[in-house]
């Protein structure tokens, strides 16, 4: 996966989840510093995952950066009001990913 | 491309734009002038050189200069200069100009407009402090084609993601198909003019802040000196100059001095001060 390679190049330890539910389970086990989140996933979509995540009480909330082919303004607005920190529209490159992580203070 | 064509084209670019092209940059001529050749019904870059030798000053010449001097740019390119602008330059000048309530900013070699629009966005974000002020952003470039793009303010998805926070994209852009256009209001805050840095900037007027980032690197030493000294003449003694992070004035001019601890940000040195110091 392209994103994984870029993130590892930025010295992140990367864990992957196949869908929103799996991602939520992983977060409950060990909260990451940042989540790079797709919109369209089976079982639980990215936006559903984000709402669940932000609803967790007493959790150390991670930075969430959406990374998706959903490139219209209404999706961006929905993601931001659900608590996303940044939004990457696919296709993207390493420079964009890096700058988004810098802007959110993870890097 | 043979050496004589390379020498001819690099000398033409140097005369017309000040661009210094090393011999290791022959590939850049090939890759950028290919489309120019096709546009003019020619096949190769050698044909372009041949046509220019036969007829100087033709539209082809302008297209060649534009294709070679257009550089990639992005919003909030390097965040530091814009943090300095918001936290140091603007507060300082808002205090110094409180009687006239007027500021003029020059974005020199503005390319496709990302730098002046970044400044316009910062000014909008700081609007509360600027009530009643007249702030003018003048943006210049050598290339009329790139100025047309800048005025239109229409950017690809890649361009709007380079450096621009998503909140500012949502606030100041509208979606136009797969591209994004900066708002009419922000476009109205920038006045674009064609200007060649090899010429005198006197007609542009005086500027409190000048952004001249990542342009000097293309000029030879003597041209750098000339450009910076002409810029200094257009600035008050409390003005601010920005250069690219990798650029310096050392050995080029003593009309500017880097601000302590603020790489890339320069204050104007009054020529009178120099005389006094020397005496």
Coordinates of C-alpha atoms in Angstrom, one line a residue:
Chain A
X1 CA 0.0 0.0 0.0
X2 CA 1.4 3.4 -1.1
X3 CA 0.4 5.2 2.1
X4 CA 2.0 2.6 4.3
X5 CA 5.3 3.0 2.5
X6 CA 5.2 6.8 2.8
X7 CA 4.3 6.7 6.5
X8 CA 7.1 4.2 7.2
X9 CA 9.5 6.5 5.4
X10 CA 8.4 9.2 7.9
X11 CA 9.3 6.8 10.7
X12 CA 5.8 5.9 11.7
X13 CA 5.1 2.4 13.0
X14 CA 2.1 1.4 10.9
X15 CA -0.7 -0.9 11.8
X16 CA -3.5 -1.7 9.2
X17 CA -7.2 -2.5 9.6
X18 CA -9.4 -3.8 6.9
X19 CA -12.6 -2.0 8.0
X20 CA -13.9 0.5 10.5
X21 CA -14.9 -2.0 13.1
X22 CA -11.5 -3.6 13.0
X23 CA -9.9 -0.1 13.3
X24 CA -12.1 0.7 16.3
X25 CA -11.1 -2.5 18.0
X26 CA -7.4 -1.7 17.4
X27 CA -7.9 1.8 18.8
X28 CA -9.5 0.4 21.9
X29 CA -6.6 -2.0 22.4
X30 CA -4.0 0.7 21.9
X31 CA -4.8 4.2 20.8
X32 CA -2.5 5.4 18.0
X33 CA -1.1 8.9 17.6
X34 CA -2.8 9.3 14.2
X35 CA -5.3 7.5 12.0
X36 CA -5.2 7.7 8.2
X37 CA -8.8 6.9 7.2
X38 CA -10.5 5.8 4.0
X39 CA -14.2 6.6 3.6
X40 CA -15.5 3.5 1.8
X41 CA -14.9 0.3 3.8
X42 CA -17.0 -2.8 4.5
X43 CA -18.7 -3.4 7.8
X44 CA -18.2 0.1 9.2
X45 CA -17.4 3.1 6.9
X46 CA -14.8 5.7 7.7
X47 CA -17.3 8.3 8.8
X48 CA -19.1 5.8 11.1
X49 CA -15.7 4.8 12.6
X50 CA -14.8 8.5 13.2
X51 CA -18.1 9.2 14.9
X52 CA -17.7 6.2 17.2
X53 CA -14.0 7.1 17.9
X54 CA -14.9 10.7 18.8
X55 CA -17.7 9.5 21.0
X56 CA -15.3 7.5 23.2
X57 CA -15.2 9.0 26.6
X58 CA -11.9 9.4 28.4
X59 CA -9.9 8.3 25.4
X60 CA -6.6 10.0 24.3
X61 CA -8.0 11.1 20.9
X62 CA -5.7 10.6 17.9
X63 CA -5.4 12.9 15.0
X64 CA -7.6 11.7 12.1
X65 CA -6.7 12.4 8.5
X66 CA -9.2 11.2 5.9
X67 CA -7.7 9.9 2.7
X68 CA -10.3 9.0 0.1
X69 CA -11.6 9.3 -3.4
X70 CA -14.7 11.0 -2.1
X71 CA -13.5 14.4 -3.3
X72 CA -16.6 16.6 -3.2
X73 CA -17.1 19.5 -0.8
X74 CA -20.1 17.9 1.0
X75 CA -18.0 14.9 2.0
X76 CA -15.2 17.1 3.2
X77 CA -17.7 19.2 5.3
X78 CA -19.3 16.0 6.7
X79 CA -15.9 14.6 7.7
X80 CA -14.7 17.8 9.3
X81 CA -17.9 18.3 11.3
X82 CA -17.6 14.7 12.5
X83 CA -14.1 15.6 13.9
X84 CA -11.6 14.9 11.2
X85 CA -8.4 17.0 11.5
X86 CA -7.4 17.0 7.9
X87 CA -8.6 15.6 4.6
X88 CA -6.6 14.2 1.6
X89 CA -8.3 13.7 -1.7
X90 CA -7.0 10.8 -3.8
X91 CA -4.9 10.7 -5.8
X92 CA -2.2 12.2 -3.6
X93 CA 1.6 12.0 -3.3
X94 CA 4.1 11.7 -0.5
X95 CA 4.5 15.5 -0.2
X96 CA 0.8 16.0 0.3
X97 CA 0.6 13.3 3.0
X98 CA 3.7 14.7 4.8
X99 CA 2.3 18.3 4.7
X100 CA -1.0 17.2 6.1
X101 CA 0.6 15.3 9.0
X102 CA 2.8 18.4 9.6
X103 CA -0.2 20.7 9.7
X104 CA -2.0 18.5 12.2
X105 CA 1.1 18.5 14.4
X106 CA 1.8 14.8 14.3
X107 CA 5.1 15.3 12.5
Chain B
X1 CA 20.3 18.9 -28.9
X2 CA 23.7 20.0 -30.1
X3 CA 26.0 22.3 -28.1
X4 CA 25.5 25.3 -30.4
X5 CA 21.7 25.2 -30.0
X6 CA 22.0 24.8 -26.3
X7 CA 24.4 27.8 -26.1
X8 CA 22.1 29.8 -28.3
X9 CA 19.0 29.1 -26.2
X10 CA 20.7 29.5 -22.9
X11 CA 22.1 32.9 -24.0
X12 CA 18.7 34.0 -25.2
X13 CA 17.1 33.0 -21.9
X14 CA 19.9 34.8 -20.0
X15 CA 19.3 38.0 -22.0
X16 CA 15.5 37.9 -21.8
X17 CA 14.9 36.7 -18.3
X18 CA 18.2 36.5 -16.4
X19 CA 17.8 32.7 -16.2
X20 CA 21.2 31.0 -16.0
X21 CA 21.0 27.5 -17.4
X22 CA 23.9 25.2 -16.6
X23 CA 24.9 22.6 -19.2
X24 CA 23.5 19.9 -17.0
X25 CA 20.1 21.4 -17.6
X26 CA 19.9 20.5 -21.3
X27 CA 17.2 18.0 -20.4
X28 CA 15.1 20.8 -19.0
X29 CA 15.2 22.6 -22.4
X30 CA 14.2 19.3 -24.1
X31 CA 11.3 18.5 -21.8
X32 CA 9.9 22.0 -21.5
X33 CA 10.4 23.2 -25.1
X34 CA 8.9 20.0 -26.7
X35 CA 5.3 21.3 -26.2
X36 CA 6.3 24.8 -27.4
X37 CA 7.7 23.3 -30.5
X38 CA 4.5 21.4 -31.2
X39 CA 2.4 24.5 -30.5
X40 CA 4.3 26.3 -33.3
X41 CA 4.1 23.5 -35.7
X42 CA 7.7 22.4 -35.2
X43 CA 9.1 18.9 -34.4
X44 CA 12.2 19.3 -32.3
X45 CA 13.9 21.7 -29.9
X46 CA 16.6 22.1 -32.6
X47 CA 13.8 23.5 -34.9
X48 CA 12.9 26.0 -32.2
X49 CA 16.5 27.2 -32.0
X50 CA 16.7 27.4 -35.8
X51 CA 13.5 29.4 -36.1
X52 CA 14.6 31.8 -33.3
X53 CA 18.0 32.4 -35.0
X54 CA 16.1 33.4 -38.1
X55 CA 13.6 35.7 -36.4
X56 CA 14.2 37.1 -32.9
X57 CA 11.4 38.7 -30.9
X58 CA 8.6 36.5 -32.4
X59 CA 5.8 35.1 -30.3
X60 CA 7.8 31.9 -30.2
X61 CA 10.5 33.7 -28.2
X62 CA 8.0 34.7 -25.6
X63 CA 6.7 31.2 -25.3
X64 CA 10.2 29.8 -24.9
X65 CA 11.0 32.3 -22.1
X66 CA 7.6 31.5 -20.4
X67 CA 8.0 27.8 -20.6
X68 CA 11.5 27.9 -19.1
X69 CA 10.8 30.4 -16.3
X70 CA 7.6 28.9 -14.9
X71 CA 8.2 27.2 -11.6
X72 CA 6.1 25.0 -9.4
X73 CA 4.5 26.8 -6.5
X74 CA 2.2 26.0 -3.8
X75 CA 0.0 27.6 -1.1
X76 CA 1.8 28.3 2.2
X77 CA 5.1 27.2 0.5
X78 CA 7.3 26.6 3.6
X79 CA 5.1 27.5 6.5
X80 CA 7.8 29.6 8.3
X81 CA 7.6 32.8 6.1
X82 CA 3.9 33.0 6.6
X83 CA 4.2 32.5 10.4
X84 CA 6.8 35.3 10.4
X85 CA 4.4 37.4 8.3
X86 CA 1.5 36.9 10.7
X87 CA 3.5 37.1 14.0
X88 CA 6.3 39.6 13.3
X89 CA 6.0 41.6 10.1
X90 CA 2.3 42.4 10.3
X91 CA 2.1 43.4 14.0
X92 CA 5.2 45.6 13.5
X93 CA 3.9 47.4 10.5
X94 CA 0.4 47.7 11.8
X95 CA 1.9 49.7 14.7
X96 CA 4.3 51.7 12.5
X97 CA 1.7 52.6 9.9
X98 CA -1.2 53.3 12.3
X99 CA -1.4 56.9 11.2
X100 CA -1.7 56.2 7.4
X101 CA -3.4 52.8 7.8
X102 CA -1.9 51.7 4.5
X103 CA 0.3 48.8 3.5
X104 CA 1.7 47.7 0.1
X105 CA 3.0 44.2 -0.5
X106 CA 4.8 42.9 -3.5
X107 CA 4.8 39.3 -4.5
X108 CA 7.6 39.3 -7.1
X109 CA 7.7 36.3 -9.4
X110 CA 4.3 35.2 -8.2
X111 CA 4.0 32.3 -10.7
X112 CA 0.4 30.9 -10.7
X113 CA -0.7 33.0 -7.7
X114 CA -0.3 30.7 -4.7
X115 CA 1.9 33.1 -2.8
X116 CA -0.2 36.3 -3.2
X117 CA -3.4 34.3 -2.5
X118 CA -1.8 32.8 0.6
X119 CA -1.1 36.4 1.8
X120 CA -4.7 37.3 1.0
X121 CA -6.0 34.4 3.1
X122 CA -3.8 35.4 6.0
X123 CA -5.0 39.0 5.7
X124 CA -8.6 37.8 5.7
X125 CA -8.0 35.7 8.8
X126 CA -6.5 38.8 10.5
X127 CA -9.3 41.0 9.2
X128 CA -10.3 42.2 12.7
X129 CA -7.0 43.9 13.1
X130 CA -7.2 45.5 9.6
X131 CA -10.5 47.2 9.8
X132 CA -10.2 50.6 8.1
X133 CA -6.9 49.7 6.5
X134 CA -6.0 49.8 2.8
X135 CA -3.8 46.8 2.1
X136 CA -2.6 46.3 -1.5
X137 CA -1.1 43.1 -2.8
X138 CA 0.7 43.6 -6.1
X139 CA 1.8 40.3 -7.8
X140 CA 4.1 40.3 -10.7
X141 CA 5.6 37.7 -13.0
X142 CA 7.5 37.6 -16.3
X143 CA 5.0 35.2 -17.9
X144 CA 1.7 36.5 -19.2
X145 CA 0.4 32.9 -19.5
X146 CA 1.1 32.2 -15.8
X147 CA -0.5 35.5 -14.8
X148 CA -3.6 34.6 -16.7
X149 CA -3.7 31.3 -14.7
X150 CA -3.1 33.3 -11.5
X151 CA -5.9 35.7 -12.2
X152 CA -8.3 32.9 -12.9
X153 CA -7.4 31.3 -9.5
X154 CA -8.3 27.8 -10.7
X155 CA -6.2 25.0 -9.3
X156 CA -6.0 21.2 -9.6
X157 CA -6.7 18.9 -6.7
X158 CA -2.9 18.4 -6.4
X159 CA -2.2 22.1 -6.2
X160 CA -4.8 22.8 -3.5
X161 CA -3.5 20.0 -1.3
X162 CA 0.1 21.2 -1.3
X163 CA 0.4 23.1 1.9
X164 CA -3.2 24.4 2.1
X165 CA -5.0 23.4 5.3
X166 CA -8.4 21.8 4.4
X167 CA -10.2 24.4 6.6
X168 CA -8.9 27.2 4.3
X169 CA -9.9 25.2 1.2
X170 CA -13.4 24.9 2.5
X171 CA -13.5 28.6 3.5
X172 CA -12.0 30.3 0.4
X173 CA -12.5 28.0 -2.5
X174 CA -15.4 26.6 -4.5
X175 CA -15.4 23.3 -6.4
X176 CA -15.5 23.6 -10.2
X177 CA -15.6 20.0 -11.6
X178 CA -12.3 18.4 -10.6
X179 CA -10.7 21.8 -9.9
X180 CA -11.0 24.4 -7.2
X181 CA -11.3 28.1 -7.7
X182 CA -10.3 30.7 -5.1
X183 CA -13.1 33.1 -4.2
X184 CA -13.9 36.2 -6.1
X185 CA -13.2 38.3 -3.0
X186 CA -9.7 37.0 -2.6
X187 CA -9.0 37.3 -6.3
X188 CA -10.1 40.9 -6.0
X189 CA -7.4 41.5 -3.2
X190 CA -4.5 40.9 -5.6
X191 CA -3.6 43.0 -8.6
X192 CA -1.5 41.2 -11.2
X193 CA 1.0 42.9 -13.5
X194 CA 3.6 41.6 -15.9
X195 CA 7.0 42.6 -14.8
X196 CA 10.6 41.5 -15.6
X197 CA 12.9 41.6 -12.6
X198 CA 15.7 42.7 -15.0
X199 CA 14.0 46.0 -15.4
X200 CA 13.6 48.9 -13.0
X201 CA 10.6 48.4 -10.6
X202 CA 10.2 52.2 -10.0
X203 CA 6.8 52.3 -11.9
X204 CA 5.4 49.7 -9.5
X205 CA 5.7 52.2 -6.6
X206 CA 7.0 51.7 -3.1
X207 CA 6.4 48.5 -1.0
X208 CA 6.5 47.9 2.8
X209 CA 6.9 44.1 2.3
X210 CA 8.5 42.3 -0.7
X211 CA 8.4 38.6 -1.3
X212 CA 11.3 37.7 -3.6
X213 CA 11.6 34.0 -2.8
X214 CA 13.4 31.4 -4.8
X215 CA 13.9 33.7 -7.8
X216 CA 17.5 34.9 -7.3
X217 CA 18.8 31.4 -7.5
X218 CA 18.3 31.6 -11.3
X219 CA 20.4 34.8 -11.7
X220 CA 24.2 35.3 -11.8
X221 CA 25.9 37.3 -9.0
X222 CA 25.9 40.6 -10.8
X223 CA 22.2 40.3 -11.7
X224 CA 21.3 39.3 -8.1
X225 CA 23.0 42.5 -6.8
X226 CA 21.3 44.7 -9.4
X227 CA 17.8 43.2 -8.6
X228 CA 18.2 43.5 -4.8
X229 CA 19.5 47.1 -4.9
X230 CA 16.7 48.2 -7.2
X231 CA 14.2 46.5 -4.8
X232 CA 15.8 48.2 -1.8
X233 CA 15.2 51.6 -3.5
X234 CA 11.5 50.9 -3.5
X235 CA 11.3 50.1 0.2
X236 CA 11.2 52.3 3.4
X237 CA 13.8 51.8 6.0
X238 CA 11.4 49.7 8.2
X239 CA 10.4 47.5 5.3
X240 CA 10.7 43.7 5.1
X241 CA 12.2 41.5 2.4
X242 CA 11.6 37.8 2.1
X243 CA 14.1 35.5 0.2
X244 CA 14.0 31.8 -0.1
X245 CA 15.3 29.7 2.8
X246 CA 18.3 28.6 0.8
X247 CA 19.1 32.1 -0.5
X248 CA 21.4 34.8 1.0
X249 CA 22.5 38.4 0.6
X250 CA 26.0 37.7 1.8
X251 CA 28.5 38.9 -0.8
X252 CA 25.6 40.2 -3.0
X253 CA 24.4 43.4 -1.3
X254 CA 24.6 45.2 2.0
X255 CA 21.3 46.9 1.6
X256 CA 19.5 44.1 3.4
X257 CA 20.4 42.3 6.6
X258 CA 18.8 39.1 7.9
X259 CA 16.8 39.5 11.1
X260 CA 18.4 37.7 14.0
X261 CA 17.0 34.2 14.3
X262 CA 14.7 34.7 11.3
X263 CA 16.1 32.9 8.4
X264 CA 14.7 34.2 5.1
X265 CA 13.5 37.5 6.5
X266 CA 15.5 40.6 5.9
X267 CA 15.4 44.2 7.1
X268 CA 16.4 47.2 5.0
X269 CA 19.8 48.8 5.7
X270 CA 19.7 52.5 5.1
X271 CA 22.7 53.6 2.9
X272 CA 23.2 56.6 5.4
X273 CA 23.7 54.1 8.2
X274 CA 26.5 52.4 6.2
X275 CA 28.3 55.7 5.7
X276 CA 28.0 56.6 9.4
X277 CA 29.3 53.2 10.3
X278 CA 32.2 53.5 7.9
X279 CA 33.1 57.0 9.2

